[in-house]
mmCIF file of N, CA and C in Angstrom:
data_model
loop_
_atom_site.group_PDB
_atom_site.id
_atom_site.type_symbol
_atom_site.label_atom_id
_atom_site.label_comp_id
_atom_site.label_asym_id
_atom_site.label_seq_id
_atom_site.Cartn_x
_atom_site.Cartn_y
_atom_site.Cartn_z
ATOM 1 N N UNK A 1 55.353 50.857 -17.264
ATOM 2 C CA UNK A 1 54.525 50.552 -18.401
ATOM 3 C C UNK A 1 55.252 49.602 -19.370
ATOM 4 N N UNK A 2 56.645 49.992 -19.313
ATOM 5 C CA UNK A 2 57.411 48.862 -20.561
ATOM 6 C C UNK A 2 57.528 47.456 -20.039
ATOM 7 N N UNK A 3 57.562 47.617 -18.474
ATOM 8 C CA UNK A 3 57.589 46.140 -18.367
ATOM 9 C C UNK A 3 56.584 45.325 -18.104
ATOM 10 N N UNK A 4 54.929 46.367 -18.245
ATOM 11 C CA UNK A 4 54.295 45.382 -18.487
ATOM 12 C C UNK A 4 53.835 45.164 -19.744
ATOM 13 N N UNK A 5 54.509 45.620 -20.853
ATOM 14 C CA UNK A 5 54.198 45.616 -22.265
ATOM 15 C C UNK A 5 54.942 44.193 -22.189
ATOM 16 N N UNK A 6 56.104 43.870 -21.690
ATOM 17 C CA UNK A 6 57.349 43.202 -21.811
ATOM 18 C C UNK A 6 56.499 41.714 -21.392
ATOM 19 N N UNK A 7 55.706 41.643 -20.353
ATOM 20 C CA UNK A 7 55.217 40.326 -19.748
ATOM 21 C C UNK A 7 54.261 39.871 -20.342
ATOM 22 N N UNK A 8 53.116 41.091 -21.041
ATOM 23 C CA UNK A 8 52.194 40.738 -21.930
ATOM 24 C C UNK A 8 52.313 40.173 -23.049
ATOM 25 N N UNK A 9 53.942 40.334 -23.870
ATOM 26 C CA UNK A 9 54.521 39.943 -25.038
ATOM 27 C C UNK A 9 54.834 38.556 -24.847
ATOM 28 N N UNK A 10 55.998 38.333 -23.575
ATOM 29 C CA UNK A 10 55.821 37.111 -23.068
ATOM 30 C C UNK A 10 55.102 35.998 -22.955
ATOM 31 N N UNK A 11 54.055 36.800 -22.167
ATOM 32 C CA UNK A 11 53.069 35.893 -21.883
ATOM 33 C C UNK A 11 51.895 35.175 -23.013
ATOM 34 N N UNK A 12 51.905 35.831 -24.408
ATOM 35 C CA UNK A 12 50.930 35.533 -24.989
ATOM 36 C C UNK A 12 52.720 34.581 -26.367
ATOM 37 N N UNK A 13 53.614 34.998 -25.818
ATOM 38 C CA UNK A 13 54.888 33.597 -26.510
ATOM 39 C C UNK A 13 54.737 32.663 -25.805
ATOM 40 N N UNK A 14 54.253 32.666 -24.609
ATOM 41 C CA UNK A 14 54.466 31.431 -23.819
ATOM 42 C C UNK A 14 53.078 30.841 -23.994
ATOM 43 N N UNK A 15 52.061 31.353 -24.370
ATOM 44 C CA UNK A 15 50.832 30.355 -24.633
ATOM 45 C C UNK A 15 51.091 29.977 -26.166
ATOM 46 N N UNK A 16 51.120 30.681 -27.065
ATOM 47 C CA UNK A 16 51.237 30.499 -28.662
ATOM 48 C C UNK A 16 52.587 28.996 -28.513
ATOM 49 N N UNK A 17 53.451 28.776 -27.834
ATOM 50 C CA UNK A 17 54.472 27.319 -27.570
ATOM 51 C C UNK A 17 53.662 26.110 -28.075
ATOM 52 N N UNK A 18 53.121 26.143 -27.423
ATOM 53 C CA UNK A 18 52.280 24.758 -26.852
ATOM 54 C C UNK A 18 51.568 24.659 -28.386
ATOM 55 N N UNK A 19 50.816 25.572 -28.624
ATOM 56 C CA UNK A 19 49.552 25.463 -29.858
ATOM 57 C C UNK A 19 50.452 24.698 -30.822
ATOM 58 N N UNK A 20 51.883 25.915 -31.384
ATOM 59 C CA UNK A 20 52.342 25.465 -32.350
ATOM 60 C C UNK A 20 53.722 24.153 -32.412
ATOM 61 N N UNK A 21 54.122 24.203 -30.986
ATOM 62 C CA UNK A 21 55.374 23.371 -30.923
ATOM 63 C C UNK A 21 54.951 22.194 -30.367
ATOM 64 N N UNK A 22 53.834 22.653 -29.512
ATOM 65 C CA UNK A 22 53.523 21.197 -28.096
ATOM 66 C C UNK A 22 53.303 20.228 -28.564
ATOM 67 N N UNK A 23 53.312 18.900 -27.698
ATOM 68 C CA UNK A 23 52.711 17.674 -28.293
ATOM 69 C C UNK A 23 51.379 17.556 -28.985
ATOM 70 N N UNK A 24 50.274 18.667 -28.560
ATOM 71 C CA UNK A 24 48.994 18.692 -28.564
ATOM 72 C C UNK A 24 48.874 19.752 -29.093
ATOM 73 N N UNK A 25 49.827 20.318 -30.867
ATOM 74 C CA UNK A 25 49.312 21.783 -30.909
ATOM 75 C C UNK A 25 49.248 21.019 -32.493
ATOM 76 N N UNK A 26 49.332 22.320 -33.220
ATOM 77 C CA UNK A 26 49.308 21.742 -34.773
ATOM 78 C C UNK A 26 49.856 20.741 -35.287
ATOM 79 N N UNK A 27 51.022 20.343 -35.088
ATOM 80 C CA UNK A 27 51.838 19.652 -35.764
ATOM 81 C C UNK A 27 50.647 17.940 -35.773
ATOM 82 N N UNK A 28 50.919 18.014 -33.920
ATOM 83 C CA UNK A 28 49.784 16.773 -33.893
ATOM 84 C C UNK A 28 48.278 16.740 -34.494
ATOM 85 N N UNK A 29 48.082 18.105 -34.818
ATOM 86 C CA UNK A 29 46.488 17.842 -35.706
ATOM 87 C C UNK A 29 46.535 17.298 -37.177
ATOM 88 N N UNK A 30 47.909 18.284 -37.856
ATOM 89 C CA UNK A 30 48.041 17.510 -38.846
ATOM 90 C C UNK A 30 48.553 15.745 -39.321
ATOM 91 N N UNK A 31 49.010 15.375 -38.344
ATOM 92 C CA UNK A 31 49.512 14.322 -37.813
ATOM 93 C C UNK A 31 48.019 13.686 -38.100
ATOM 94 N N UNK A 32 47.310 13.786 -37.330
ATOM 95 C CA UNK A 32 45.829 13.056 -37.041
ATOM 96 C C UNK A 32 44.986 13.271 -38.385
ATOM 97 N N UNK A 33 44.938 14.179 -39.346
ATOM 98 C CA UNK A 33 44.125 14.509 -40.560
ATOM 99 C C UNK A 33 44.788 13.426 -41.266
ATOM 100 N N UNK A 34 46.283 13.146 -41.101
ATOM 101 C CA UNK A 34 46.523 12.640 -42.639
ATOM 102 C C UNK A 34 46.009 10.616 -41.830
ATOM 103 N N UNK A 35 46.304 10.581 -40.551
ATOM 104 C CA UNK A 35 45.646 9.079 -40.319
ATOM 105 C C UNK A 35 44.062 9.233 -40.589
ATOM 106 N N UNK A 36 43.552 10.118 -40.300
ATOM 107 C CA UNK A 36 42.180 10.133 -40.935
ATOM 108 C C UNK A 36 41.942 9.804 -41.898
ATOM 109 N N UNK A 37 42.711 10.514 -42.826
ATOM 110 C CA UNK A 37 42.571 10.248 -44.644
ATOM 111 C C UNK A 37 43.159 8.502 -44.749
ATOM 112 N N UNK A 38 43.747 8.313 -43.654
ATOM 113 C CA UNK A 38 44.312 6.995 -44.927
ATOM 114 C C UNK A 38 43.216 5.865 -43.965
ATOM 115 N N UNK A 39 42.889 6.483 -43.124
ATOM 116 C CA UNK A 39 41.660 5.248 -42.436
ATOM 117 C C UNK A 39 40.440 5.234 -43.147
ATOM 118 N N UNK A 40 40.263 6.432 -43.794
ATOM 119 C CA UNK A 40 39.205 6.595 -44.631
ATOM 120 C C UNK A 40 39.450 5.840 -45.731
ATOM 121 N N UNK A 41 40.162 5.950 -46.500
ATOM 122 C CA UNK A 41 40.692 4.709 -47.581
ATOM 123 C C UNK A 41 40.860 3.552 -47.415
ATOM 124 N N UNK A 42 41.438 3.380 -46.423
ATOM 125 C CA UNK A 42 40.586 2.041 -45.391
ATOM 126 C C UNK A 42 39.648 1.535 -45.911
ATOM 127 N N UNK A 43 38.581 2.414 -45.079
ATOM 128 C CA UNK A 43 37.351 1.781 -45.239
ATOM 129 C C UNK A 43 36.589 1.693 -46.219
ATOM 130 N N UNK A 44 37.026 3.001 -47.304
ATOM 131 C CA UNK A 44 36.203 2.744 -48.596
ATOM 132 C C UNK A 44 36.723 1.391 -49.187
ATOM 133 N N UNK A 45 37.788 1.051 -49.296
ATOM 134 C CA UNK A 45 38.414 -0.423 -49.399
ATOM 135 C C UNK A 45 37.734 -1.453 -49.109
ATOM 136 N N UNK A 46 37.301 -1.131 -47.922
ATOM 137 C CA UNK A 46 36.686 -2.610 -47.215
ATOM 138 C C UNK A 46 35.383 -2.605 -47.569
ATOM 139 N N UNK A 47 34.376 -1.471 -48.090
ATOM 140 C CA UNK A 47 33.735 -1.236 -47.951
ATOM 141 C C UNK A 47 33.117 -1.905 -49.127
ATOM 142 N N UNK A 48 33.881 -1.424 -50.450
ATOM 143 C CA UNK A 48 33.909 -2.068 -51.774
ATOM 144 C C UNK A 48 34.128 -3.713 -51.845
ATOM 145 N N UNK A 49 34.843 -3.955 -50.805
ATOM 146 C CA UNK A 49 34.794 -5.476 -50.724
ATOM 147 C C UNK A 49 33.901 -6.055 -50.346
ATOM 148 N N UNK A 50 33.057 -5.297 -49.416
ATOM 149 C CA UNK A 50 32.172 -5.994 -48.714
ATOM 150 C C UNK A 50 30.965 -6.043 -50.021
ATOM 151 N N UNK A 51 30.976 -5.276 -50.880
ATOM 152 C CA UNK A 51 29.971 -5.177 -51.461
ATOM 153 C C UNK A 51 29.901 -6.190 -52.863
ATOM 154 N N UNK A 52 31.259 -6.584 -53.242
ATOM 155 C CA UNK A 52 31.390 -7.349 -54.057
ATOM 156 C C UNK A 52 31.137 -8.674 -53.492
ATOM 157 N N UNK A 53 31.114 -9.071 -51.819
ATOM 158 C CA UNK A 53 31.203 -10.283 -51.338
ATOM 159 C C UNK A 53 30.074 -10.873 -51.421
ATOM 160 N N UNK A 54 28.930 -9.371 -51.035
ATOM 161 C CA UNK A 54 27.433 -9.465 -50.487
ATOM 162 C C UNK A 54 27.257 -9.632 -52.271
ATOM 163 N N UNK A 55 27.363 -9.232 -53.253
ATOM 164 C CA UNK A 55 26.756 -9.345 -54.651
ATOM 165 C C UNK A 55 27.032 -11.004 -54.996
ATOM 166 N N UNK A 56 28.124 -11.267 -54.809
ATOM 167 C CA UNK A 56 28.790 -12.937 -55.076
ATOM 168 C C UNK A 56 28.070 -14.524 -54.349
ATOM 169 N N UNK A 57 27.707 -13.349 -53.015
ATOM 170 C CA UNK A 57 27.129 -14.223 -52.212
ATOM 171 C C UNK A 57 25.390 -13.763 -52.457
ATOM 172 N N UNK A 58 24.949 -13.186 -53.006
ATOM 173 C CA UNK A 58 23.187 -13.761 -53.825
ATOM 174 C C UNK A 58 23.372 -14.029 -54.976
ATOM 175 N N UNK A 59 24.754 -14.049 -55.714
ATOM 176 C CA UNK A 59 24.873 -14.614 -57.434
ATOM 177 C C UNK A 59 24.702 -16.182 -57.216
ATOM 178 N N UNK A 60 25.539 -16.815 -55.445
ATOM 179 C CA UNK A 60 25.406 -17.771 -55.204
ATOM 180 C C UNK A 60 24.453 -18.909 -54.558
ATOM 181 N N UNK A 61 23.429 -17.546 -53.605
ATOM 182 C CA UNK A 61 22.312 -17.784 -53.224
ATOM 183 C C UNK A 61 21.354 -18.171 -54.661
ATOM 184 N N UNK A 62 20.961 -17.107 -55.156
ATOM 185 C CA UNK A 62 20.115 -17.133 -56.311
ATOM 186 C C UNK A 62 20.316 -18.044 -58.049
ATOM 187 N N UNK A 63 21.467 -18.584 -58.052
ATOM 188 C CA UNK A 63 21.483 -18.830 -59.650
ATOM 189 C C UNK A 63 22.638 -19.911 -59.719
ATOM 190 N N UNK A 64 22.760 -20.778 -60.645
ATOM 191 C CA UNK A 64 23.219 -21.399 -60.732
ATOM 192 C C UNK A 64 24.677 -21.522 -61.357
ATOM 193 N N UNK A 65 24.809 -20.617 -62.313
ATOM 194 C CA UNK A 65 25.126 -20.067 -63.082
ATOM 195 C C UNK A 65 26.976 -19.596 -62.239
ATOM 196 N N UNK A 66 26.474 -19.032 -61.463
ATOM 197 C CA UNK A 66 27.553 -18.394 -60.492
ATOM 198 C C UNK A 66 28.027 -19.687 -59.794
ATOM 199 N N UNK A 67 27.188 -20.449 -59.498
ATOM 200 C CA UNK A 67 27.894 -21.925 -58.649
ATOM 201 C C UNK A 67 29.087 -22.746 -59.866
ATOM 202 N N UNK A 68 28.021 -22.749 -61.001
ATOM 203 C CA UNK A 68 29.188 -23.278 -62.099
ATOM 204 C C UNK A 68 30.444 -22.583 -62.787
ATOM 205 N N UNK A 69 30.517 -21.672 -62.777
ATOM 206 C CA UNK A 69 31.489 -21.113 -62.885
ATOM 207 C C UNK A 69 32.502 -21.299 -62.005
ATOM 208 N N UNK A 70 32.215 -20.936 -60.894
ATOM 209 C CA UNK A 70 32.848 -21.325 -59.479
ATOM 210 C C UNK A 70 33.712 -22.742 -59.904
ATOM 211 N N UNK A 71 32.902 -23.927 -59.628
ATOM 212 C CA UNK A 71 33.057 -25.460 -59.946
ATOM 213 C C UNK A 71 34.465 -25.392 -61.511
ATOM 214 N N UNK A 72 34.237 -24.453 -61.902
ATOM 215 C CA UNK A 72 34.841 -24.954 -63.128
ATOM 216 C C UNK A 72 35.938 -24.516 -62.693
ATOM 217 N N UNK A 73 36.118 -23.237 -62.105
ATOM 218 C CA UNK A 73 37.545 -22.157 -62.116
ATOM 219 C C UNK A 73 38.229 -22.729 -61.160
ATOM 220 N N UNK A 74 37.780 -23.307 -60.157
ATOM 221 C CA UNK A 74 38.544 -23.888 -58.380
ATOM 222 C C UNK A 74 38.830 -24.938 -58.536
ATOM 223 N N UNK A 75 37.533 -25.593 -59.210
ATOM 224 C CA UNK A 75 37.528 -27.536 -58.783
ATOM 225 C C UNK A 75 38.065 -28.146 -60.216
ATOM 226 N N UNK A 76 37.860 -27.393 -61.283
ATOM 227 C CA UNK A 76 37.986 -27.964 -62.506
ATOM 228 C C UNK A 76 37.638 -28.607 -62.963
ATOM 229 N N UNK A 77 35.926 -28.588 -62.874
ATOM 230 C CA UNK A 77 35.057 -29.844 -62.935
ATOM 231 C C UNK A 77 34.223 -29.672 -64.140
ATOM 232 N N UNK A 78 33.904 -30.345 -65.319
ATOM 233 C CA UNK A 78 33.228 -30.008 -66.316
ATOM 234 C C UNK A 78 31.340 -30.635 -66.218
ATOM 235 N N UNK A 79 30.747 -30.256 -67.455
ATOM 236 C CA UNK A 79 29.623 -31.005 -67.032
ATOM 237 C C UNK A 79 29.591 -31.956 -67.935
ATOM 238 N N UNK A 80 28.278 -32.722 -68.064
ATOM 239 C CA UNK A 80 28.115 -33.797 -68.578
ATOM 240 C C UNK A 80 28.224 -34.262 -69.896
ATOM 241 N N UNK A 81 28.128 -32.864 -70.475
ATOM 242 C CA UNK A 81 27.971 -32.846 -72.137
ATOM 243 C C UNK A 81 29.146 -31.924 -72.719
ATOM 244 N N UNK A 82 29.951 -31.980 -71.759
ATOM 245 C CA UNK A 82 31.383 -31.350 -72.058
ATOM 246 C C UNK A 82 32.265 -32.053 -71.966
ATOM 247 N N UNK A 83 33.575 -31.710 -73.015
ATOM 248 C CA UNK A 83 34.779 -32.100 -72.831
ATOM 249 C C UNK A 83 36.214 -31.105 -72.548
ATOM 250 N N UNK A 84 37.009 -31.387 -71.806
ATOM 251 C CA UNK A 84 38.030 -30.801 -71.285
ATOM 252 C C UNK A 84 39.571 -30.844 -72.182
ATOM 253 N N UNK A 85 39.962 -30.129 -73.180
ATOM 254 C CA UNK A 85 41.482 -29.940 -73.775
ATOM 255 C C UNK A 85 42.216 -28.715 -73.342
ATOM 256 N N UNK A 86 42.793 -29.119 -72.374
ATOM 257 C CA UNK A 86 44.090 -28.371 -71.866
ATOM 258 C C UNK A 86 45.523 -28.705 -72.853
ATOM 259 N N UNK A 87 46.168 -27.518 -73.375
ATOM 260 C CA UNK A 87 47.067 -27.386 -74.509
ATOM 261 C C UNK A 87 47.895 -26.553 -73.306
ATOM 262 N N UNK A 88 49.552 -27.644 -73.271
ATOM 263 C CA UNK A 88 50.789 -27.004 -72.653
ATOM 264 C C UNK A 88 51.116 -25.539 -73.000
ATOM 265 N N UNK A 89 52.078 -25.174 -72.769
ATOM 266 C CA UNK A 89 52.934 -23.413 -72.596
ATOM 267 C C UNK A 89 54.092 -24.302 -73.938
ATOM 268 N N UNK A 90 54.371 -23.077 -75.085
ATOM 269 C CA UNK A 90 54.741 -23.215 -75.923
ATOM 270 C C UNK A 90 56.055 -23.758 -75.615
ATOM 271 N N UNK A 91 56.965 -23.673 -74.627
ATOM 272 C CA UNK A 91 58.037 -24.054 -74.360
ATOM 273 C C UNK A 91 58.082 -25.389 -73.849
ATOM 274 N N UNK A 92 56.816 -26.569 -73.453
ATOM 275 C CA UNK A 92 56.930 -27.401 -73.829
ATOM 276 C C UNK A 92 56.638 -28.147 -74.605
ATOM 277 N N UNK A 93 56.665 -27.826 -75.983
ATOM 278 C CA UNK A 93 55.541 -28.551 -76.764
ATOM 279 C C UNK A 93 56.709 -29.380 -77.323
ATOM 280 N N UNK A 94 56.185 -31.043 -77.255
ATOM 281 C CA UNK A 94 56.776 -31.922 -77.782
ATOM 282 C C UNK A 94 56.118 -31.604 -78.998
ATOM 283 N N UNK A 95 57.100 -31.694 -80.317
ATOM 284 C CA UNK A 95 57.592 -31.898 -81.343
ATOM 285 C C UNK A 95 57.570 -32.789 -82.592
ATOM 286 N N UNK A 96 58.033 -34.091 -81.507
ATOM 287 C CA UNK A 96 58.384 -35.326 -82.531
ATOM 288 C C UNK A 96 56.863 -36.149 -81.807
ATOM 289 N N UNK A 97 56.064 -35.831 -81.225
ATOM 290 C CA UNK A 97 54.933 -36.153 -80.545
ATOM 291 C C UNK A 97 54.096 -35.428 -80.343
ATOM 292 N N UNK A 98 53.102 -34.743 -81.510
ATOM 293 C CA UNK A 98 52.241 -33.874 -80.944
ATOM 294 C C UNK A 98 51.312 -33.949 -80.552
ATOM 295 N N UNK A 99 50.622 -35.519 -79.948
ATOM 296 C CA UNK A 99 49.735 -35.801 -79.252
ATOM 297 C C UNK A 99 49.921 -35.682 -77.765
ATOM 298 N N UNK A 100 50.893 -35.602 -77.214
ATOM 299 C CA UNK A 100 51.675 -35.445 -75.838
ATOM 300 C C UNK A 100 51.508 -33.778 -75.456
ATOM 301 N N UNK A 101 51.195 -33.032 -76.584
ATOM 302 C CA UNK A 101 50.730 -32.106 -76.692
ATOM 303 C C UNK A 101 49.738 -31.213 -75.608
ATOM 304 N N UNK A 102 48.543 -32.143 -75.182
ATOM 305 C CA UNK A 102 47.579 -31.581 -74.892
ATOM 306 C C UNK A 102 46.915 -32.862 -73.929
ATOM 307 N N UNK A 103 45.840 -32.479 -72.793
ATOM 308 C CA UNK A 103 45.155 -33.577 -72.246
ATOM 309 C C UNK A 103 43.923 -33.400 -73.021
ATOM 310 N N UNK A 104 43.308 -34.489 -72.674
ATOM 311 C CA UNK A 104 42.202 -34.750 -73.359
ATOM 312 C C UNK A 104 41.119 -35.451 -71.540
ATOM 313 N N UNK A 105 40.010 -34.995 -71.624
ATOM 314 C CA UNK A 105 39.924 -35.829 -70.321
ATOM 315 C C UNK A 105 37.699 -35.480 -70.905
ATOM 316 N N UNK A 106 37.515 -36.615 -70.671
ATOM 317 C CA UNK A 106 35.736 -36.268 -70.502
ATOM 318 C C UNK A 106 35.062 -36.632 -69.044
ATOM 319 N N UNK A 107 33.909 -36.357 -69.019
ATOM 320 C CA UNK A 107 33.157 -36.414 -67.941
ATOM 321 C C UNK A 107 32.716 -37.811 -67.881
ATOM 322 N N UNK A 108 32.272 -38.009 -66.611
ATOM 323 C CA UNK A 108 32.384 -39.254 -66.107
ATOM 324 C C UNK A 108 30.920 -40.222 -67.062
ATOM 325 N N UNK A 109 29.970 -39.531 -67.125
ATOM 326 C CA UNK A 109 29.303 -40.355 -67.972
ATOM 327 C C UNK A 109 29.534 -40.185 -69.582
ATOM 328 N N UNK A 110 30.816 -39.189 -70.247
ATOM 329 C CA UNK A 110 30.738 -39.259 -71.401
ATOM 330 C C UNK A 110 32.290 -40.830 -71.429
ATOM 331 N N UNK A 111 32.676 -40.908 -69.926
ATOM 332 C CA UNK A 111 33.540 -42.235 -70.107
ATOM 333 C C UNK A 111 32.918 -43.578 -69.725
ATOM 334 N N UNK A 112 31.574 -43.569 -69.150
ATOM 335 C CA UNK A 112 31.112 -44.669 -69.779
ATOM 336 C C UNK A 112 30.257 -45.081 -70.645
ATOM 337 N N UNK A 113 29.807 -43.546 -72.033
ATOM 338 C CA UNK A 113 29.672 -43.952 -72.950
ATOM 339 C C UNK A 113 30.859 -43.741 -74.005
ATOM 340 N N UNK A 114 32.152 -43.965 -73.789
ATOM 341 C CA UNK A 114 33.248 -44.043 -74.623
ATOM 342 C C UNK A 114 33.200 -45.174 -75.467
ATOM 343 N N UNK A 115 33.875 -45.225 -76.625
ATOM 344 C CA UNK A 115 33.399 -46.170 -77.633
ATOM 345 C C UNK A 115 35.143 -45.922 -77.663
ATOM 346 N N UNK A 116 35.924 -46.987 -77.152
ATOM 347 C CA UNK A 116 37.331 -46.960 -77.256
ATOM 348 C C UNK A 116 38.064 -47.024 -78.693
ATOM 349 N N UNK A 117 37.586 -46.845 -79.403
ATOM 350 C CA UNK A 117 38.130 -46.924 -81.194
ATOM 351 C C UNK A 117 38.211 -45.767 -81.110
ATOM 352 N N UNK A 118 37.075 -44.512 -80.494
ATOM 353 C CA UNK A 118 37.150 -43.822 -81.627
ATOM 354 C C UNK A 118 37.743 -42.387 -80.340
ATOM 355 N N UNK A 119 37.371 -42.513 -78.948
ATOM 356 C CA UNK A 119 38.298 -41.910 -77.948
ATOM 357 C C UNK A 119 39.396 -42.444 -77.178
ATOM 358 N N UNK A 120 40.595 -41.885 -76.738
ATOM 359 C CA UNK A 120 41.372 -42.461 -76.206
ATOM 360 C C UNK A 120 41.195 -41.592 -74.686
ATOM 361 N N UNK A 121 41.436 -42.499 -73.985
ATOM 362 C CA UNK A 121 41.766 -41.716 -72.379
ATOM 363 C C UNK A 121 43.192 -41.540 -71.955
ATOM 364 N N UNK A 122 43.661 -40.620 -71.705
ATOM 365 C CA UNK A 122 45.356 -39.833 -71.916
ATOM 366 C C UNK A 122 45.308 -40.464 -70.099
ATOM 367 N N UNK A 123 46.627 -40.982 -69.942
ATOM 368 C CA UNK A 123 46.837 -41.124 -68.719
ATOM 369 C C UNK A 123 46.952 -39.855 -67.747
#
């Protein structure tokens, strides 16, 4: 009787191995939950991107508004009834020249209605 108490004890150590030590027992499940979790973050990631892409792309379909902005921030392109003053980083600001200061630049039809007295065009 003791020694088959003895094989039954055994035998249920030798299955419980595998569950908790084996390649294929807990260790590897938890292993697999935490790539779950971070694939899941993943995708909420991508997911949020995709949704800002799809919103950007009918701001661009639909309106104009979103195209010019665009034009201004990438291309640096103004419109017709605008003018452009870009002012340097304080560490270079000439001094003994404070017109060197800053560009000055207009749009292409406010330079050929320039009246040269009274605008200058900055090289």
């Amino acid at each position: 009787m003791r020694l088959i108490f003895l094989i039954l004890i055994f035998s249920c150590l030798a299955i419980q191995y595998p569950l908790w030590i084996g390649d294929n027992g807990y260790q590897k499940l938890t292993q697999l939950k935490e790539e779950l979790k971070n694939e899941e973050e993943k995708r909420q990631s991508l997911i949020a991107r995709n949704n800002a892409m799809k919103a950007e792309i009918e701001d661009l379909q639909s309106g104009v508004q979103a195209l010019e902005e665009r034009a201004r921030s990438e291309l640096g392109m103004i419109s017709s009834d605008e003018f452009l003053v870009q002012f340097t980083d304080e560490s270079n600001l000439n001094h003994n020249n404070p017109n060197k200061n800053f560009k000055f630049s207009l749009s292409p039809d406010q330079e050929k209605h320039a009246d040269s007295s009274h605008i200058k065009k900055l090289p």
